[in-house]
Coordinates of C-alpha atoms in Angstrom, one line a residue:
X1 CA 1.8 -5.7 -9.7
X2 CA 3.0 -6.3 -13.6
X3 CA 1.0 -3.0 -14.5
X4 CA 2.8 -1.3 -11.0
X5 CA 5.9 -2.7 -12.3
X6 CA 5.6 -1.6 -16.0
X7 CA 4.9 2.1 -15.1
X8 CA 7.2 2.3 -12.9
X9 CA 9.9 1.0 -15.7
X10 CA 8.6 3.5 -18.2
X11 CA 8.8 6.6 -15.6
X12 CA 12.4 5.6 -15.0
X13 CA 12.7 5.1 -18.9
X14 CA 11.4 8.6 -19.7
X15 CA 13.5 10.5 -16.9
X16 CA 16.9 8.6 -18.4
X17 CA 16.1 9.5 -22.0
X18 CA 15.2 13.0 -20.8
X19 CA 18.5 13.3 -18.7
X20 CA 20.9 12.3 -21.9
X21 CA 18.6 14.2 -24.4
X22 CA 19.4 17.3 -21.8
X23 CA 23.1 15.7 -21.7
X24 CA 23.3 15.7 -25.6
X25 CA 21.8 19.5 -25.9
X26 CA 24.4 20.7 -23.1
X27 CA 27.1 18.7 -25.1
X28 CA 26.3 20.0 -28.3
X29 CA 26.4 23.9 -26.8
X30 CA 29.9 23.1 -24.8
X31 CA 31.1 21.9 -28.0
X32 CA 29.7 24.1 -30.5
X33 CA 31.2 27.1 -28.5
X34 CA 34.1 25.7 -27.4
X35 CA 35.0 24.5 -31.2
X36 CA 34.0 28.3 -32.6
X37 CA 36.2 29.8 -30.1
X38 CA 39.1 27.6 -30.6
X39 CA 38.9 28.5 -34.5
X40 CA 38.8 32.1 -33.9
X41 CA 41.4 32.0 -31.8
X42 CA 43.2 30.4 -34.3
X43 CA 42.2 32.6 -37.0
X44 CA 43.0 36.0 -35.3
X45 CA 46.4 34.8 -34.7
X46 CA 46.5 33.8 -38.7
X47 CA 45.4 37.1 -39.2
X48 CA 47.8 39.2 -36.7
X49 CA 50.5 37.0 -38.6
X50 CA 49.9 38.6 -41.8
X51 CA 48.7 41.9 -40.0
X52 CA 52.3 42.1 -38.6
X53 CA 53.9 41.6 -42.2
X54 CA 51.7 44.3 -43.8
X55 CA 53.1 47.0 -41.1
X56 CA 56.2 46.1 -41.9
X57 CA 55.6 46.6 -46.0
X58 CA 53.1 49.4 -45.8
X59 CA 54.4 51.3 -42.6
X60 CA 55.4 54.9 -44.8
X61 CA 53.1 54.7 -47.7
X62 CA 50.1 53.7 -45.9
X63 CA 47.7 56.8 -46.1
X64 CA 48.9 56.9 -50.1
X65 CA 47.1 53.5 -50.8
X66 CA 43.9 53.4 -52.5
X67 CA 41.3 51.3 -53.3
X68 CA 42.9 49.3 -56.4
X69 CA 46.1 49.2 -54.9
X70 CA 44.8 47.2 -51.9
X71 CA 42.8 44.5 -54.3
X72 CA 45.5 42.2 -55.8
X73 CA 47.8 42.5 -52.5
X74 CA 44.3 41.2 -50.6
X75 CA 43.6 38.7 -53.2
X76 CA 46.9 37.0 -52.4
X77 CA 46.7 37.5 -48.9
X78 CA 43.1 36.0 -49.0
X79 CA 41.9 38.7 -46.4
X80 CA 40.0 41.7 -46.7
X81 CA 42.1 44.8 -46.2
X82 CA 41.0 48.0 -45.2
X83 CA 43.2 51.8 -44.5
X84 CA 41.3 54.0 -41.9
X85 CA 42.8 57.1 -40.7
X86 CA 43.8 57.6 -37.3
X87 CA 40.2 59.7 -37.0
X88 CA 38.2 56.9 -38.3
X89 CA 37.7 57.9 -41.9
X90 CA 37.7 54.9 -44.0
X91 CA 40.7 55.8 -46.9
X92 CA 40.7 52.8 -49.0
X93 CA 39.8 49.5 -48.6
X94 CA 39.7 46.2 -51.1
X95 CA 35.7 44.8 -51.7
X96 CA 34.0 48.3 -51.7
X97 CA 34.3 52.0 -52.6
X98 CA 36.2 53.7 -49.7
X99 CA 33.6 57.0 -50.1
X100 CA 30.9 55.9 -49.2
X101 CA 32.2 53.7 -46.3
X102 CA 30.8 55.2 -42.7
X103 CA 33.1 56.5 -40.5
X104 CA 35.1 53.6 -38.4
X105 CA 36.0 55.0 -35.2
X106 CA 33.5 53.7 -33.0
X107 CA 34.4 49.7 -34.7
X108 CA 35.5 47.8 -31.4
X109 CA 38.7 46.5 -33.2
X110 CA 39.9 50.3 -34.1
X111 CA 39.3 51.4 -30.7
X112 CA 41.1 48.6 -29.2
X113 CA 44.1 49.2 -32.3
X114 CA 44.2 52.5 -31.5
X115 CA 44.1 52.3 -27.5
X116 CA 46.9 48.9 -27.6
X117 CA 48.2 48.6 -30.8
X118 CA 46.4 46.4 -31.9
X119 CA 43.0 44.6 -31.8
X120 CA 40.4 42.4 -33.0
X121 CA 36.0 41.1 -33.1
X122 CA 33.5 39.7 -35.4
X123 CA 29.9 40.9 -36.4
X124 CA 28.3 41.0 -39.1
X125 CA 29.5 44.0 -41.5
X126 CA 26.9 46.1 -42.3
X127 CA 28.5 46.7 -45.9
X128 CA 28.9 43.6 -46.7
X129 CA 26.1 41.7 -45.2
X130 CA 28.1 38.8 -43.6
X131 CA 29.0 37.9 -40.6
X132 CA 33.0 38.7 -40.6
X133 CA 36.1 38.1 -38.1
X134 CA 38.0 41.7 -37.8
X135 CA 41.3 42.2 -37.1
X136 CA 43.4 46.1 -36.7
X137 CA 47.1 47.0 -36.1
X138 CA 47.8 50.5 -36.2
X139 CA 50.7 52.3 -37.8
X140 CA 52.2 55.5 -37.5
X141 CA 49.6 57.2 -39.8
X142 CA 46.7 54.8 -39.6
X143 CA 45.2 52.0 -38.9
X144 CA 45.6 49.0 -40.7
X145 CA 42.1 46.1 -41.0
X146 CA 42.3 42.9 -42.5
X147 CA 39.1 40.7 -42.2
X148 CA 37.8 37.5 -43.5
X149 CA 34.4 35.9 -43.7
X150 CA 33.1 33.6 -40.8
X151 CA 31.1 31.1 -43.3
X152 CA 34.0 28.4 -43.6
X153 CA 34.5 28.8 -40.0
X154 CA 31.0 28.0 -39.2
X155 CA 30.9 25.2 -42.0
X156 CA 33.8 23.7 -40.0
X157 CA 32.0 24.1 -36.8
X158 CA 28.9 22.7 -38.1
X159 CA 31.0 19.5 -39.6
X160 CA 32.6 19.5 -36.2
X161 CA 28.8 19.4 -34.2
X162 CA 27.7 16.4 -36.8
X163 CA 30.5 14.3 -36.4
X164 CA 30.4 14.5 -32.5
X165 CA 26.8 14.2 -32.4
X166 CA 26.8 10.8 -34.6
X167 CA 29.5 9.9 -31.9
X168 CA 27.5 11.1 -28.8
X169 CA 24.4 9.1 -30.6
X170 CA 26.2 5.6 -31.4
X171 CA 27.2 6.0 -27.7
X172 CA 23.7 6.5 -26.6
X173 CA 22.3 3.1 -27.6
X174 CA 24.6 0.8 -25.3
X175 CA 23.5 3.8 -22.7
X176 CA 20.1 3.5 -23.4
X177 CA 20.0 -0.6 -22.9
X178 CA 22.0 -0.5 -19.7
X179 CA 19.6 2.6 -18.6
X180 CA 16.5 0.2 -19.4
X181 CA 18.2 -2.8 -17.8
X182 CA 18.7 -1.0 -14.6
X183 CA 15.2 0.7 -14.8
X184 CA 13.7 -2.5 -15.6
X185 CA 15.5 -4.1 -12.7
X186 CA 14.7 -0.9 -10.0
X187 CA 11.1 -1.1 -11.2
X188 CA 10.4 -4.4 -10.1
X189 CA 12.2 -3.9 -7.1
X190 CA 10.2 -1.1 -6.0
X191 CA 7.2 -2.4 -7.5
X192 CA 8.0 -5.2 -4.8
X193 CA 8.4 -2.6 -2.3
X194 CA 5.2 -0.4 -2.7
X195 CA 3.2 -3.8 -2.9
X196 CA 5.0 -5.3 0.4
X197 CA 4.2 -1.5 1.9
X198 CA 0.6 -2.2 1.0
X199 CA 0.3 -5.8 2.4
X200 CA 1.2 -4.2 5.8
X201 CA -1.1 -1.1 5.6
X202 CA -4.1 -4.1 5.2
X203 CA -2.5 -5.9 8.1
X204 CA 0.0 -8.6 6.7
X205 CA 2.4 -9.1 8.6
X206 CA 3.8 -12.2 7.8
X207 CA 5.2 -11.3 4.5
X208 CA 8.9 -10.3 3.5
X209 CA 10.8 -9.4 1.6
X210 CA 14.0 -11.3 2.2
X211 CA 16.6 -9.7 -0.2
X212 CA 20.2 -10.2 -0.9
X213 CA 22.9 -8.1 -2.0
X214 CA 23.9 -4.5 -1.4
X215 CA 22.4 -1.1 -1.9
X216 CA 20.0 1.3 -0.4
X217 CA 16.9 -0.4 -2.1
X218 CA 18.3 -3.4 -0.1
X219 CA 18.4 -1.9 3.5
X220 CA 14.7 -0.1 2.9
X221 CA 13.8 -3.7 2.1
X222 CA 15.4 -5.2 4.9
X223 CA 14.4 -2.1 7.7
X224 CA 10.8 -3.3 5.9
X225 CA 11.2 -6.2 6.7
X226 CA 12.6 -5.8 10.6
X227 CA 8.7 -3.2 10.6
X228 CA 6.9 -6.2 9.6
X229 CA 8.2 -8.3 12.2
X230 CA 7.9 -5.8 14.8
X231 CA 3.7 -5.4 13.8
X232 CA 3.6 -9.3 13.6
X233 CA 4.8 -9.2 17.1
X234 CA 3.2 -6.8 18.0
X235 CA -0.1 -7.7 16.6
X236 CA 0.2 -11.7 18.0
X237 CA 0.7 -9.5 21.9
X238 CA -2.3 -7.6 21.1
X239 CA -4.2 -11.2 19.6
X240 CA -3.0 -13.2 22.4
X241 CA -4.2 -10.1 25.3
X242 CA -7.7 -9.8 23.3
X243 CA -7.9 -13.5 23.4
X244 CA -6.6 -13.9 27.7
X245 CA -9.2 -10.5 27.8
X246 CA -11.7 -12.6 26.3
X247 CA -11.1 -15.9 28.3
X248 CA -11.2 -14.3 31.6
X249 CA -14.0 -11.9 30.7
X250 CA -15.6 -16.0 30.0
X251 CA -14.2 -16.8 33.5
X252 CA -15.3 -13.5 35.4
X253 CA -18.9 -14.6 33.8
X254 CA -18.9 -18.0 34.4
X255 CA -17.4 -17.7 37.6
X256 CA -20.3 -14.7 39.1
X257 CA -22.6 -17.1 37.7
X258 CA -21.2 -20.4 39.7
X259 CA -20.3 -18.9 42.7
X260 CA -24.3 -17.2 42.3
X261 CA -26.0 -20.6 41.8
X262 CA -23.6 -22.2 44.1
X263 CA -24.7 -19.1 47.0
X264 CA -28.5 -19.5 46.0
X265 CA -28.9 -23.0 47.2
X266 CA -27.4 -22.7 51.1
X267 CA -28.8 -19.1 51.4
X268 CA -32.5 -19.7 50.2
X269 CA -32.4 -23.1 52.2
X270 CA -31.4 -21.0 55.3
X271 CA -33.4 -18.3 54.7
X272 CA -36.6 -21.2 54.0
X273 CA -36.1 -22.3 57.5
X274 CA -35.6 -19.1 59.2
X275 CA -38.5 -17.9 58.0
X276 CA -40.1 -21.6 59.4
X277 CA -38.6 -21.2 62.6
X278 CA -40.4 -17.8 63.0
X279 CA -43.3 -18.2 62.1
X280 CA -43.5 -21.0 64.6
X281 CA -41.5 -23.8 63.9
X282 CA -39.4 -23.6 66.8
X283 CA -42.0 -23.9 69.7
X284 CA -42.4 -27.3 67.3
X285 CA -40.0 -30.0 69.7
X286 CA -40.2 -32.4 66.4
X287 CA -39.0 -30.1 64.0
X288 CA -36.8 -27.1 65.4
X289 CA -34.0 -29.5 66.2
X290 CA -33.8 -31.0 62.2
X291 CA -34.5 -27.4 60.8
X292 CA -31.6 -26.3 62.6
X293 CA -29.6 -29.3 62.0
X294 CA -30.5 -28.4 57.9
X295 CA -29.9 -24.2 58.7
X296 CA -26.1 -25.3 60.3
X297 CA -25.6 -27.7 57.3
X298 CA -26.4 -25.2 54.7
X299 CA -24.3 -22.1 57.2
X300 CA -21.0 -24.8 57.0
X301 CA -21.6 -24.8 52.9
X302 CA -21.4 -21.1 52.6
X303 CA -18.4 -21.1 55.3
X304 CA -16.8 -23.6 53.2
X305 CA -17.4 -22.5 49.8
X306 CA -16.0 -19.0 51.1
X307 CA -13.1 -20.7 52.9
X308 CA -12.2 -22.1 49.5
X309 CA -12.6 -19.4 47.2
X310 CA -10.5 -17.2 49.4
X311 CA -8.0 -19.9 49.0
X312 CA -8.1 -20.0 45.5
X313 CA -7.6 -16.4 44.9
X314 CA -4.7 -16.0 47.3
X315 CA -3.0 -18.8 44.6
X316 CA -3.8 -17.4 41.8
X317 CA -3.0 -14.2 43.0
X318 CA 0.4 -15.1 44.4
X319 CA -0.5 -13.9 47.9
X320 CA -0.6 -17.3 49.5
X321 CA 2.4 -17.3 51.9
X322 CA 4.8 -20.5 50.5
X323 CA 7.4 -21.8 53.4
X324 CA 9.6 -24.0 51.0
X325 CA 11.7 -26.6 52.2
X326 CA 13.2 -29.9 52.3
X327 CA 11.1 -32.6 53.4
X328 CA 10.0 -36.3 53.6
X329 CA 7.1 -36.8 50.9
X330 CA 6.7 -40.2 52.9
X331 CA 6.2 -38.8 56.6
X332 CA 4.3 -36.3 55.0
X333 CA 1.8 -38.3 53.2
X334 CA 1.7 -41.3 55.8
X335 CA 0.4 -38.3 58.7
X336 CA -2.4 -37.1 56.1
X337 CA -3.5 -40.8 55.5
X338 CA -3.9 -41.6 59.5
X339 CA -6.0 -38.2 59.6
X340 CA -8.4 -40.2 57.7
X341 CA -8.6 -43.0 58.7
X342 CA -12.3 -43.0 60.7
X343 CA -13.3 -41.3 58.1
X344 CA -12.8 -44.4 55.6
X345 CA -13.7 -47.1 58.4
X346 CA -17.4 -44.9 59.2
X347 CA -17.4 -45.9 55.1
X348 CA -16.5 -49.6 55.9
X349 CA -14.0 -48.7 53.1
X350 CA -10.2 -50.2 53.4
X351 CA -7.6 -47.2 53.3
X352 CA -4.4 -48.6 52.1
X353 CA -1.0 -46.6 52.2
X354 CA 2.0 -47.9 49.4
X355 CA 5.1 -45.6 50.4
X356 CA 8.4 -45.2 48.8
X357 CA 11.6 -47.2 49.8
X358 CA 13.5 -45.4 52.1
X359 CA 13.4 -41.7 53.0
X360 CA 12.3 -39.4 49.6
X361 CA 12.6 -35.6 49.9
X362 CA 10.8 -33.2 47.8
X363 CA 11.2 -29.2 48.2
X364 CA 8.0 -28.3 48.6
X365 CA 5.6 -26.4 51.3
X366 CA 4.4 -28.8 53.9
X367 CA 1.0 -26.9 54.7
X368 CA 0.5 -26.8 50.7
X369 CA 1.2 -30.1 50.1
X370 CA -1.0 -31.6 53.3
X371 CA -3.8 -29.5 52.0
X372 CA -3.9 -30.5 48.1
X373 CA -3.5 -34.5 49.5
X374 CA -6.6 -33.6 51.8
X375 CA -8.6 -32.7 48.9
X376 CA -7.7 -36.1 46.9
X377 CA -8.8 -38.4 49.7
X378 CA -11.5 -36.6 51.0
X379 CA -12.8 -37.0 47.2
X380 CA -11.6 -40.3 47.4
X381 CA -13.6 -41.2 50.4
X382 CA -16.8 -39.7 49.2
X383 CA -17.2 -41.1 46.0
X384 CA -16.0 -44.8 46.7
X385 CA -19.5 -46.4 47.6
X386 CA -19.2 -49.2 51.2
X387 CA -16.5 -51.5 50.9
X388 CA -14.4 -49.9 48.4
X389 CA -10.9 -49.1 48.6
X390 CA -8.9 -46.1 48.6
X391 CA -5.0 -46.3 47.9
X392 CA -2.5 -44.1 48.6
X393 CA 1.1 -44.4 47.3
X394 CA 4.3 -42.6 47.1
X395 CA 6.8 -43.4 44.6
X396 CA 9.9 -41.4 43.0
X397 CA 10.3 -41.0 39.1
X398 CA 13.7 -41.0 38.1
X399 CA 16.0 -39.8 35.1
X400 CA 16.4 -42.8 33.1
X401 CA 19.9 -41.7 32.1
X402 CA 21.3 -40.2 35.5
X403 CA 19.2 -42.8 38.2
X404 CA 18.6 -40.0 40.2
X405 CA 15.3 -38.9 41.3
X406 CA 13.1 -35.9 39.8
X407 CA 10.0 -35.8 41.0
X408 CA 7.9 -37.5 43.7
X409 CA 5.0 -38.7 42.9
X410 CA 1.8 -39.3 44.8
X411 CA -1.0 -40.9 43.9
X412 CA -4.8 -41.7 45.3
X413 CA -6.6 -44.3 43.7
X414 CA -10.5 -45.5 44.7
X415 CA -12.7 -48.2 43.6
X416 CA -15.7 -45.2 42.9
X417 CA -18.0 -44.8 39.7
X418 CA -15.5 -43.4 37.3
X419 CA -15.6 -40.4 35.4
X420 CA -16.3 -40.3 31.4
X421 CA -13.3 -39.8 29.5
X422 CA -14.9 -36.1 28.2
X423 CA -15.4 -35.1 31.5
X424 CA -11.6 -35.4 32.4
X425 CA -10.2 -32.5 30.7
X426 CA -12.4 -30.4 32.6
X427 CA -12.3 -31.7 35.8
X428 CA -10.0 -29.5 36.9
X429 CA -11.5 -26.6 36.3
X430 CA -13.0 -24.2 38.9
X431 CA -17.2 -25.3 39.7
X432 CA -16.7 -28.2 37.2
X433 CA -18.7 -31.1 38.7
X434 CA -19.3 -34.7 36.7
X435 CA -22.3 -35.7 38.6
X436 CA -23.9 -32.1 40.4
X437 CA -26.3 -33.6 42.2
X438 CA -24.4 -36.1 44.1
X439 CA -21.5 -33.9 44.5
X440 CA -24.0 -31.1 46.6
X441 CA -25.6 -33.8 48.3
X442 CA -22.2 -34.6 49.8
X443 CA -21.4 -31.3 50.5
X444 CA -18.6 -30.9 47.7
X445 CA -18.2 -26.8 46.7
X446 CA -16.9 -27.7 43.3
X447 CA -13.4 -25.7 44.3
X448 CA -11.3 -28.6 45.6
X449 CA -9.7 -30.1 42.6
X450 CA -8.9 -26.8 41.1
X451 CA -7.4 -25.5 44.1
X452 CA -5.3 -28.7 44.5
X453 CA -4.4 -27.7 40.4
X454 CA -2.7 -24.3 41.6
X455 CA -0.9 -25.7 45.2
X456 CA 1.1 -27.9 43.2
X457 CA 1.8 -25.9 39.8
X458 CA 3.0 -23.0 42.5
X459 CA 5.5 -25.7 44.1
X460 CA 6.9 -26.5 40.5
X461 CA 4.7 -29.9 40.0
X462 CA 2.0 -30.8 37.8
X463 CA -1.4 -32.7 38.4
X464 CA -3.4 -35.3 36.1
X465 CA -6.0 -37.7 36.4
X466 CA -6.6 -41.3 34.9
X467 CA -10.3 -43.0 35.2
X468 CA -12.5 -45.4 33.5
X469 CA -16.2 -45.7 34.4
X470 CA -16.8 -48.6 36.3
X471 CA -13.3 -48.8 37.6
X472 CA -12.2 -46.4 39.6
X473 CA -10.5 -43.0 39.3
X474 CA -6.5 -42.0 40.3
X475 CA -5.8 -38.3 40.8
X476 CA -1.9 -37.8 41.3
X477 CA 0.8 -35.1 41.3
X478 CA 4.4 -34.3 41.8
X479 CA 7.0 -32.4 43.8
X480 CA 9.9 -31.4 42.8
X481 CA 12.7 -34.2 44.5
X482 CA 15.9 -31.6 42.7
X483 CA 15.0 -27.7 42.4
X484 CA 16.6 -27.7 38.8
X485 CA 13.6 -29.8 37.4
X486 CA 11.2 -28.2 38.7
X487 CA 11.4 -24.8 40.4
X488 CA 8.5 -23.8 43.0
X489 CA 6.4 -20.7 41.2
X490 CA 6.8 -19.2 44.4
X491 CA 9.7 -16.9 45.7
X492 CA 11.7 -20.0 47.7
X493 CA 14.3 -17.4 49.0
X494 CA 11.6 -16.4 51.4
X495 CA 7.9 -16.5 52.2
X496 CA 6.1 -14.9 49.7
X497 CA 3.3 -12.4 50.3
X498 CA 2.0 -9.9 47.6
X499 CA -0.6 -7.2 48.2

């Protein structure tokens, strides 16, 4: 960046110097032309002064003058005079022989004197070598020329070009530092620019440039700046889609190959004792009965596995139909927990039921709600081994600084194996089973957790799970008890169906 910055400085250095050396020469031209025309000026009006006196002294006698007689009256006059006739024959004049002067009429000052009376230019005389200043008034019988020599006029514009230049040179230092000062400080401002350019053409995006001030460097910098944050944005979206892309392309694979191993077991098992029963198992009174008993077993598996994963995708598609209302958690719960009650005494297992204090609304979908508790104690009931116990309790939680209730919470708790602690962040999760084995052998589909995950998160709650092996596990969750905690995910204006 240093060598960026330093060639950027010079480049700016060298166009400055060239602009005032290119200021300096125009200077020096204005000047030198302006001064040279100024003397003139005021030399031709020196010279029509004394021009204007000799009319007045040689007006009758003019064509009678000759070359001596013009010589000490010049000398005085510190001019050159000259007498042409009105035709442009030189008669006398005071620095050379009249005779073998050329003819004058064509001389722009004699054409002008005899055209306007009087008139004047400067060239360089072809007698006399030198470049001279001419000036003619005519008379009545001629034309009188006085002329003097340009050299001290050009000395005097010369001293005149010096002394200004000295001038326009002393003033070209202080110009010179503040032009390297100001190159010095745009060079490394958009040295900083190109470099901050660069980072974002190889795909920083977090870098800025953050300048103060005023100027147009400072709004490219900061319309730089608002690009960056734009591609950072933009570029997080496009990280975080390739990363959901990825993670449900993980899903979409992990769950063809669940719900494939999960299929392969019930279908090869029917399929096993089909193929049994037709090749003569069923005239066989001692095992058609049990092979059909296993066939029906293995048939209700795929029903239910089916069942469940239709259920699961309505969720997560938002085309379950959600009828939200007010109701009692406690009336709710306390009809689910009778429902299963010889289910947990076939078990020899002691269903207990803990309900709130008093009536305890939550806004919720009662259908929902009856089917994610179903799920819980049906777990529960599995799991706990003869003799265990399996408690359900209701409970509010309420807003330590208002008293007023939140959420409801509901809770089932057994007396089963346990699940390891690594095993609980997953549990959750679609297919996820601790213990396979045992979970086919009592007919689990792996699906019932995670769809009791997504009936509660869509009526605004949240599930978790606490366990220790050995212990027990408790799976709970919450309703919303007031809408502004926890709004439903669902449309609660209406049902909600999406196609």
């Amino acid at each position: 960046m240093r060598q960026l910055t330093a060639r950027i400085f010079f480049k700016l250095l060298g166009s400055f110097s060239v602009l005032l050396l290119l200021a300096l020469i125009v200077a020096d031209i204005f000047v030198s032309r302006t001064a040279e025309a100024t003397l003139i000026e005021t030399r031709v009006r020196e010279l029509a002064q004394k021009g204007r006196a000799f009319r007045r002294v040689f007006s009758h006698q003019l064509l009678e003058l000759r070359d001596a007689d013009l010589v000490p009256v010049a000398r005085d006059a510190g001019v050159r005079l000259t007498v042409i006739a009105l035709d442009g024959r030189v008669l006398a004049d005071s620095e050379h022989a009249a005779a073998s002067m050329e003819n004058h009429a064509n001389r722009p000052e004699v054409k002008a004197a005899l055209e306007y009376g009087e008139g004047h230019s400067s060239r360089v005389s072809p007698t006399l070598g030198t470049r001279m200043l001419y000036y003619a008034v005519r008379l009545p019988d001629g034309i009188l020329r006085l002329s003097v020599p340009l050299q001290d006029l050009e000395r005097q514009v010369g001293a005149l070009r010096r002394e200004i230049l000295a001038s326009i040179s002393l003033a070209l230092v202080p110009a010179m530092l503040l032009a390297a000062v100001f190159a010095r400080r745009v060079s490394h401002r958009v040295s900083q620019i190109i470099d901050h350019a660069g980072r974002l053409a190889q795909g920083d995006f977090h870098h800025r440039l953050n300048w103060e001030g005023k100027g147009e460097l400072r709004l490219l910098a900061q319309k730089l700046d608002e690009t960056a944050s734009k591609l950072e944005a933009l570029f997080n979206q496009l990280r975080e889609e390739h990363e959901e892309l990825k993670r449900l392309e993980r899903v979409r694979k992990d769950f063809v190959i669940n719900v494939s191993h999960e299929l392969r077991t019930p279908v090869a098992a029917i399929q096993g004792y089909v193929e049994a029963l037709l090749d003569g198992a069923l005239a066989d009174p001692q095992n058609n009965v049990r092979f059909l008993e296993i066939i029906r077993h293995n048939a209700q598996r795929l029903a239910n596995l089916v069942n469940d994963l239709l259920t699961l995708s309505r969720i997560e598609l938002n085309q379950r139909e959600f009828q939200f209302a007010w109701y009692d958690v406690n009336e709710l719960v306390r009809q689910t927990v009778e429902s299963f009650r010889p289910a947990a005494e076939s078990k020899d297992l002691e269903l207990r039921l803990e309900l709130a204090q008093g009536p305890l609304e939550a806004y919720c979908d009662e259908s929902a709600v009856g089917q994610a508790l179903n799920n819980l104690i049906d777990n529960a009931i599995k799991y706990t081994p003869e003799g265990g116990t399996v408690t359900v309790r209701v409970q509010p939680v309420t807003d330590q600084d208002e008293g007023v209730p939140k959420f409801v919470e509901v809770t089932v708790s057994d007396t089963g194996p346990g699940i390891p602690e690594e095993d609980q962040p997953r549990i959750f999760e679609r297919f996820y089973r601790v213990d396979k084995a045992r979970s086919r052998a009592l007919g689990g589909t792996g699906l019932g957790l995670s769809i009791v995950k997504h009936l509660v998160q869509a009526q605004g709650g949240q599930v978790w799970v606490r366990s220790r092996l050995g212990e027990g596990s408790t799976f709970g969750f919450t309703l919303p008890a007031d809408v502004s905690c926890g709004r439903p995910a669902a449309n609660v204006e209406s049902p909600l169906t999406k196609s």
